[in-house]
Short mmCIF file of C-alpha atoms and ligand atoms in Angstrom, two decimals:
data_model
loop_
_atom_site.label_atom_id
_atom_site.label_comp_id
_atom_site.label_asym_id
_atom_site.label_seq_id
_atom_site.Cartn_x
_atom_site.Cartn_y
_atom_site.Cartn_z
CA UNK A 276 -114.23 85.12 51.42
CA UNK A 277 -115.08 82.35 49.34
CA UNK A 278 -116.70 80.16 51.96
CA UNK A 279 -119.16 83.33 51.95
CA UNK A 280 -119.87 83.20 48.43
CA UNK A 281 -121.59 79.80 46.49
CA UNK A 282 -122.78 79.24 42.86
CA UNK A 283 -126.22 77.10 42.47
CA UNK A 284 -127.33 75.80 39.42
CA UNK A 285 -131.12 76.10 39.04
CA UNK A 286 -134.12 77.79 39.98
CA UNK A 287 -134.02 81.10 42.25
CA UNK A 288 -137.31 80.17 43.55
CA UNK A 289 -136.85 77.19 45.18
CA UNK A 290 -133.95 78.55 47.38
CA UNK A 291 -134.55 78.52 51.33
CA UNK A 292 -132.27 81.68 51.85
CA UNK A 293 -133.96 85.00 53.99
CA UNK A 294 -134.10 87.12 50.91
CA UNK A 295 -134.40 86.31 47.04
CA UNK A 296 -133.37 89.08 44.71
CA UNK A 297 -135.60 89.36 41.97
CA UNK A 298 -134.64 91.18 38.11
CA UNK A 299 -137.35 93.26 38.09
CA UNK A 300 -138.24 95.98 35.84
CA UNK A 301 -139.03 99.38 36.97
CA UNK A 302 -143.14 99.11 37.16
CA UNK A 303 -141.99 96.11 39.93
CA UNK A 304 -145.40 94.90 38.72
CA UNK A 305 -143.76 91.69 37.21
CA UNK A 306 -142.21 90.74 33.81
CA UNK A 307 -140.97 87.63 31.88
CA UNK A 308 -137.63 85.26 32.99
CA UNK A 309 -137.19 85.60 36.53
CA UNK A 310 -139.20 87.87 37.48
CA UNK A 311 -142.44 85.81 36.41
CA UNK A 312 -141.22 82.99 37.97
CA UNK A 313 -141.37 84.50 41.44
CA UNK A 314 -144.38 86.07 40.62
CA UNK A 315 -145.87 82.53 39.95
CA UNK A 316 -144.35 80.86 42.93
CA UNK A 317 -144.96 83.55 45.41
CA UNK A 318 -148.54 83.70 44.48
CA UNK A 319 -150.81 87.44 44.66
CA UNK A 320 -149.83 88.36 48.04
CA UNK A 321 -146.63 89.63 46.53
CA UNK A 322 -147.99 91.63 43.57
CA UNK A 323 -150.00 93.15 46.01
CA UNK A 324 -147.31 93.94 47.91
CA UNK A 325 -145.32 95.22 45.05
CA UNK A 326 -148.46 97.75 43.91
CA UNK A 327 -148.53 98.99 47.72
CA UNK A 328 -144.43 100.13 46.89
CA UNK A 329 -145.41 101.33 43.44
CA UNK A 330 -147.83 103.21 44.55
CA UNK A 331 -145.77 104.82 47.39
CA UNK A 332 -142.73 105.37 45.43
CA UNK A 333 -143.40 105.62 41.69
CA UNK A 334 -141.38 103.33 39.85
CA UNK A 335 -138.17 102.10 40.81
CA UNK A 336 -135.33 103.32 37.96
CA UNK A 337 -132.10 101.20 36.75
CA UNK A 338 -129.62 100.80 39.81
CA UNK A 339 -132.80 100.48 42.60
CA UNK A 340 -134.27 97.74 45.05
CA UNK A 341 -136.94 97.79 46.91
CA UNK A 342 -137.75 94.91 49.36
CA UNK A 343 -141.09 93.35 49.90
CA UNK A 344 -142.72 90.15 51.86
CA UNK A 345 -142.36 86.78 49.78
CA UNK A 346 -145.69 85.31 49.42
CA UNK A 347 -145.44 81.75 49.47
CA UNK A 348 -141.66 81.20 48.14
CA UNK A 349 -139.74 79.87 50.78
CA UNK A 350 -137.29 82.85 51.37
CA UNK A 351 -138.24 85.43 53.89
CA UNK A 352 -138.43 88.33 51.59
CA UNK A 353 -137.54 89.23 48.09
CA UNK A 354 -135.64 92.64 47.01
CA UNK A 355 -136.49 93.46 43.83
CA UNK A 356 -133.62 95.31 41.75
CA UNK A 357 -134.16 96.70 38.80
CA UNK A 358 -130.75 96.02 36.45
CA UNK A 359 -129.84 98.28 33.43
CA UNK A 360 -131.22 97.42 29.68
CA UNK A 361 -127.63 96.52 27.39
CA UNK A 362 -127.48 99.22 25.02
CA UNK A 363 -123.72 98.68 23.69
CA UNK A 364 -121.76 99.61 27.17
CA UNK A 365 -121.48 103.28 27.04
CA UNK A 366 -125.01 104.22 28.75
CA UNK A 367 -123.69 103.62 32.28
CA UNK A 368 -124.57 100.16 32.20
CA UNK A 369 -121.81 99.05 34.28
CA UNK A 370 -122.03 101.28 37.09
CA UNK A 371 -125.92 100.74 37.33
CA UNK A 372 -125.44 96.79 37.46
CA UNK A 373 -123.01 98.02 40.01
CA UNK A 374 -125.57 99.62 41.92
CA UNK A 375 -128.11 96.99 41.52
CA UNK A 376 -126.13 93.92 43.91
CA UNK A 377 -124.77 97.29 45.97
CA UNK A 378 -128.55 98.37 47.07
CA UNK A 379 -129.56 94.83 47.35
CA UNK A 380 -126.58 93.83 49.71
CA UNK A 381 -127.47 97.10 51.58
CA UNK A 382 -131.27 96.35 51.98
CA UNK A 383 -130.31 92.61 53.12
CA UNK A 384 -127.83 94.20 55.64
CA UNK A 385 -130.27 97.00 57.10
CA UNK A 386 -133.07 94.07 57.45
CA UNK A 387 -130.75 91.79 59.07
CA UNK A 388 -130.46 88.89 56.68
CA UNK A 389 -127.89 86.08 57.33
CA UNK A 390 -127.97 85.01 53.51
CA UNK A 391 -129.23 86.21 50.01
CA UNK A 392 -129.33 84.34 46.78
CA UNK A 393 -128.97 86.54 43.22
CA UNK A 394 -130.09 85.77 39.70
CA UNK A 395 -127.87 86.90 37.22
CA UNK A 396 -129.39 90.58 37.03
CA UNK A 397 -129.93 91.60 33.25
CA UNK A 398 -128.49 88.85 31.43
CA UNK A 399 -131.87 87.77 29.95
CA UNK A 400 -133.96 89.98 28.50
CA UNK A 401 -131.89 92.82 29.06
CA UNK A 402 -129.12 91.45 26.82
CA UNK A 403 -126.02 92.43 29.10
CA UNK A 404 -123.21 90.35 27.90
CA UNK A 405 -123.13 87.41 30.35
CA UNK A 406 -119.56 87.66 31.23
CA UNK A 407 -118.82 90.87 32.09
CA UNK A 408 -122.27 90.82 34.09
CA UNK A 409 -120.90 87.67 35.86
CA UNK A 410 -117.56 90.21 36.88
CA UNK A 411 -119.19 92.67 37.87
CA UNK A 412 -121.69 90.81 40.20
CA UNK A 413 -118.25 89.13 42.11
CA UNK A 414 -116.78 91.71 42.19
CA UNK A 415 -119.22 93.70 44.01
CA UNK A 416 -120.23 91.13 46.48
CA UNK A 417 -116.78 90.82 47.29
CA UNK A 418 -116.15 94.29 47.68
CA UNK A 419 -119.48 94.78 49.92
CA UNK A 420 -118.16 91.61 52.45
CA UNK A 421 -115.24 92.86 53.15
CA UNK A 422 -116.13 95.27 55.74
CA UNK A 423 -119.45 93.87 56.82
CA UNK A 424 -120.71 90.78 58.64
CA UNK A 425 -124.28 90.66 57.22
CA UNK A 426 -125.43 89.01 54.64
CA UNK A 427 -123.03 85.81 55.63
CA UNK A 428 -124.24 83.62 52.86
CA UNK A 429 -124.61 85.27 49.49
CA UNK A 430 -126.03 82.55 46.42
CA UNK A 431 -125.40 83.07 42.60
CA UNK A 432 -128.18 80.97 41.59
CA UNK A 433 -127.85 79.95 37.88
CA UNK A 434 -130.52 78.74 35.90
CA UNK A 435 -128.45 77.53 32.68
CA UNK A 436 -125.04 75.78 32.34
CA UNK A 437 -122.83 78.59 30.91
CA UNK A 438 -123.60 81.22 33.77
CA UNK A 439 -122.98 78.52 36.85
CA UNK A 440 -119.60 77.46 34.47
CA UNK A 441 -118.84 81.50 34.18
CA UNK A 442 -119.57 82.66 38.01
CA UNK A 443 -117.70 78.85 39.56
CA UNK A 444 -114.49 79.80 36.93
CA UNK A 445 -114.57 83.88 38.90
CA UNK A 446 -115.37 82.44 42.54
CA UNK A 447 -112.60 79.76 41.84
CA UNK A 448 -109.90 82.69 40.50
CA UNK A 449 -110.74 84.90 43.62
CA UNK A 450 -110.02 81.78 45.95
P1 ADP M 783 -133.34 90.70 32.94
O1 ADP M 783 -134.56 91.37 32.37
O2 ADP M 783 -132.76 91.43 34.13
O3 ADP M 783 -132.34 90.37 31.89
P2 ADP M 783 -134.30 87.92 32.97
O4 ADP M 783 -135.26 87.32 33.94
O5 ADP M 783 -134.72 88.01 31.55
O6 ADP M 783 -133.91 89.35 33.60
O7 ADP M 783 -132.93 87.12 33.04
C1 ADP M 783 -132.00 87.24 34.08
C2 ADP M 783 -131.33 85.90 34.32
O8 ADP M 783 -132.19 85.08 35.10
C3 ADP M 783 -131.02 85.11 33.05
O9 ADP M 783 -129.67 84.66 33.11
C4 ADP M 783 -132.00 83.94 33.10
O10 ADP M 783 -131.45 82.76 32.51
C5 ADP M 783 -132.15 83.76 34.58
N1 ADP M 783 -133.38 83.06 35.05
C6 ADP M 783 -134.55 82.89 34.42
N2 ADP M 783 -135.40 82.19 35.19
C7 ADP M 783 -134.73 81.91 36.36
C8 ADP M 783 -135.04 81.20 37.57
N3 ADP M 783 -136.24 80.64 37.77
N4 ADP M 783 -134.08 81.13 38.54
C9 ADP M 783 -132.87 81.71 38.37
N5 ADP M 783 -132.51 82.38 37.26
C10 ADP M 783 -133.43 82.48 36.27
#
């Protein structure tokens, strides 16, 4: 398992993986943190791509990805997942993070992707408590590899010290 799964310290958008997962927020129409810089590195071709979904679908609620081209970042494609705002722990947060890396892992899987590379979904703006966000993602992955072949290569790309310190410590435990 844990040749499957690596921690990266830096920035999501320079990774050459086949899909990017973006923390998006439920316009997908772009936002601060992350999300803006994809938007800035991917240039308009992918906010035009992201309208053409919000127009189809509406907008995309806590625990949803949607997957789109990737302008001119390097990856393939990016899913964008839409994580849960932090509200104290007892709003379902857990189970909607959750579902945010489990429809991302599922989208990479349908489209074929070999490897995927995560931010750490709602641990900026949306205030979830870095640690148990860090668990949760791990866990997940691990729990979504088990049985499946695709993605091969999943990425926790950290953009500060204490997240690449907290996801290296969980891969490390898991062995
Ligand atoms: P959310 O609204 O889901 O909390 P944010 O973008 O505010 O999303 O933050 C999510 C995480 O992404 C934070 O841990 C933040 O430090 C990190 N982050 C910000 N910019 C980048 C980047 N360029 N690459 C990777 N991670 C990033």
């Amino acid at each position: 398992m844990k040749s499957r799964v690596h921690v990266l310290h830096g920035d999501i958008t320079q990774v050459a993986v086949d899909v990017i997962v973006n923390a998006a927020n439920s316009s997908l129409l772009g936002g601060g943190g992350v999300d803006g810089a994809i938007h800035r590195a991917a240039g308009p071709a992918l906010l035009e791509a992201c309208k053409k979904v919000r127009q189809q679908m509406g907008e995309c609620p806590a625990g949803h990805a949607v997957i789109t081209q990737a302008g001119d970042l390097p990856a393939k494609a990016v899913i964008h997942a839409v994580g849960p705002v932090w509200q104290g722990g007892e709003h379902r947060e857990a189970e909607l993070l959750e579902d945010a890396y489990m429809n991302s892992l599922q989208l990479a899987l349908a489209n074929g992707y070999n490897s995927i590379a995560f931010p750490a979904i709602s641990t900026g703006a949306y205030g979830y408590p870095r640690a148990a966000a860090a668990e949760i993602a791990v866990k997940t992955v691990s729990k979504f590899l088990i049985r499946r072949a695709l993605p091969d290569q999943v990425y926790f790309v950290c953009y500060d010290e204490e997240n690449a310190h907290l996801y290296s410590r969980l891969l490390t435990q898991q062995g």
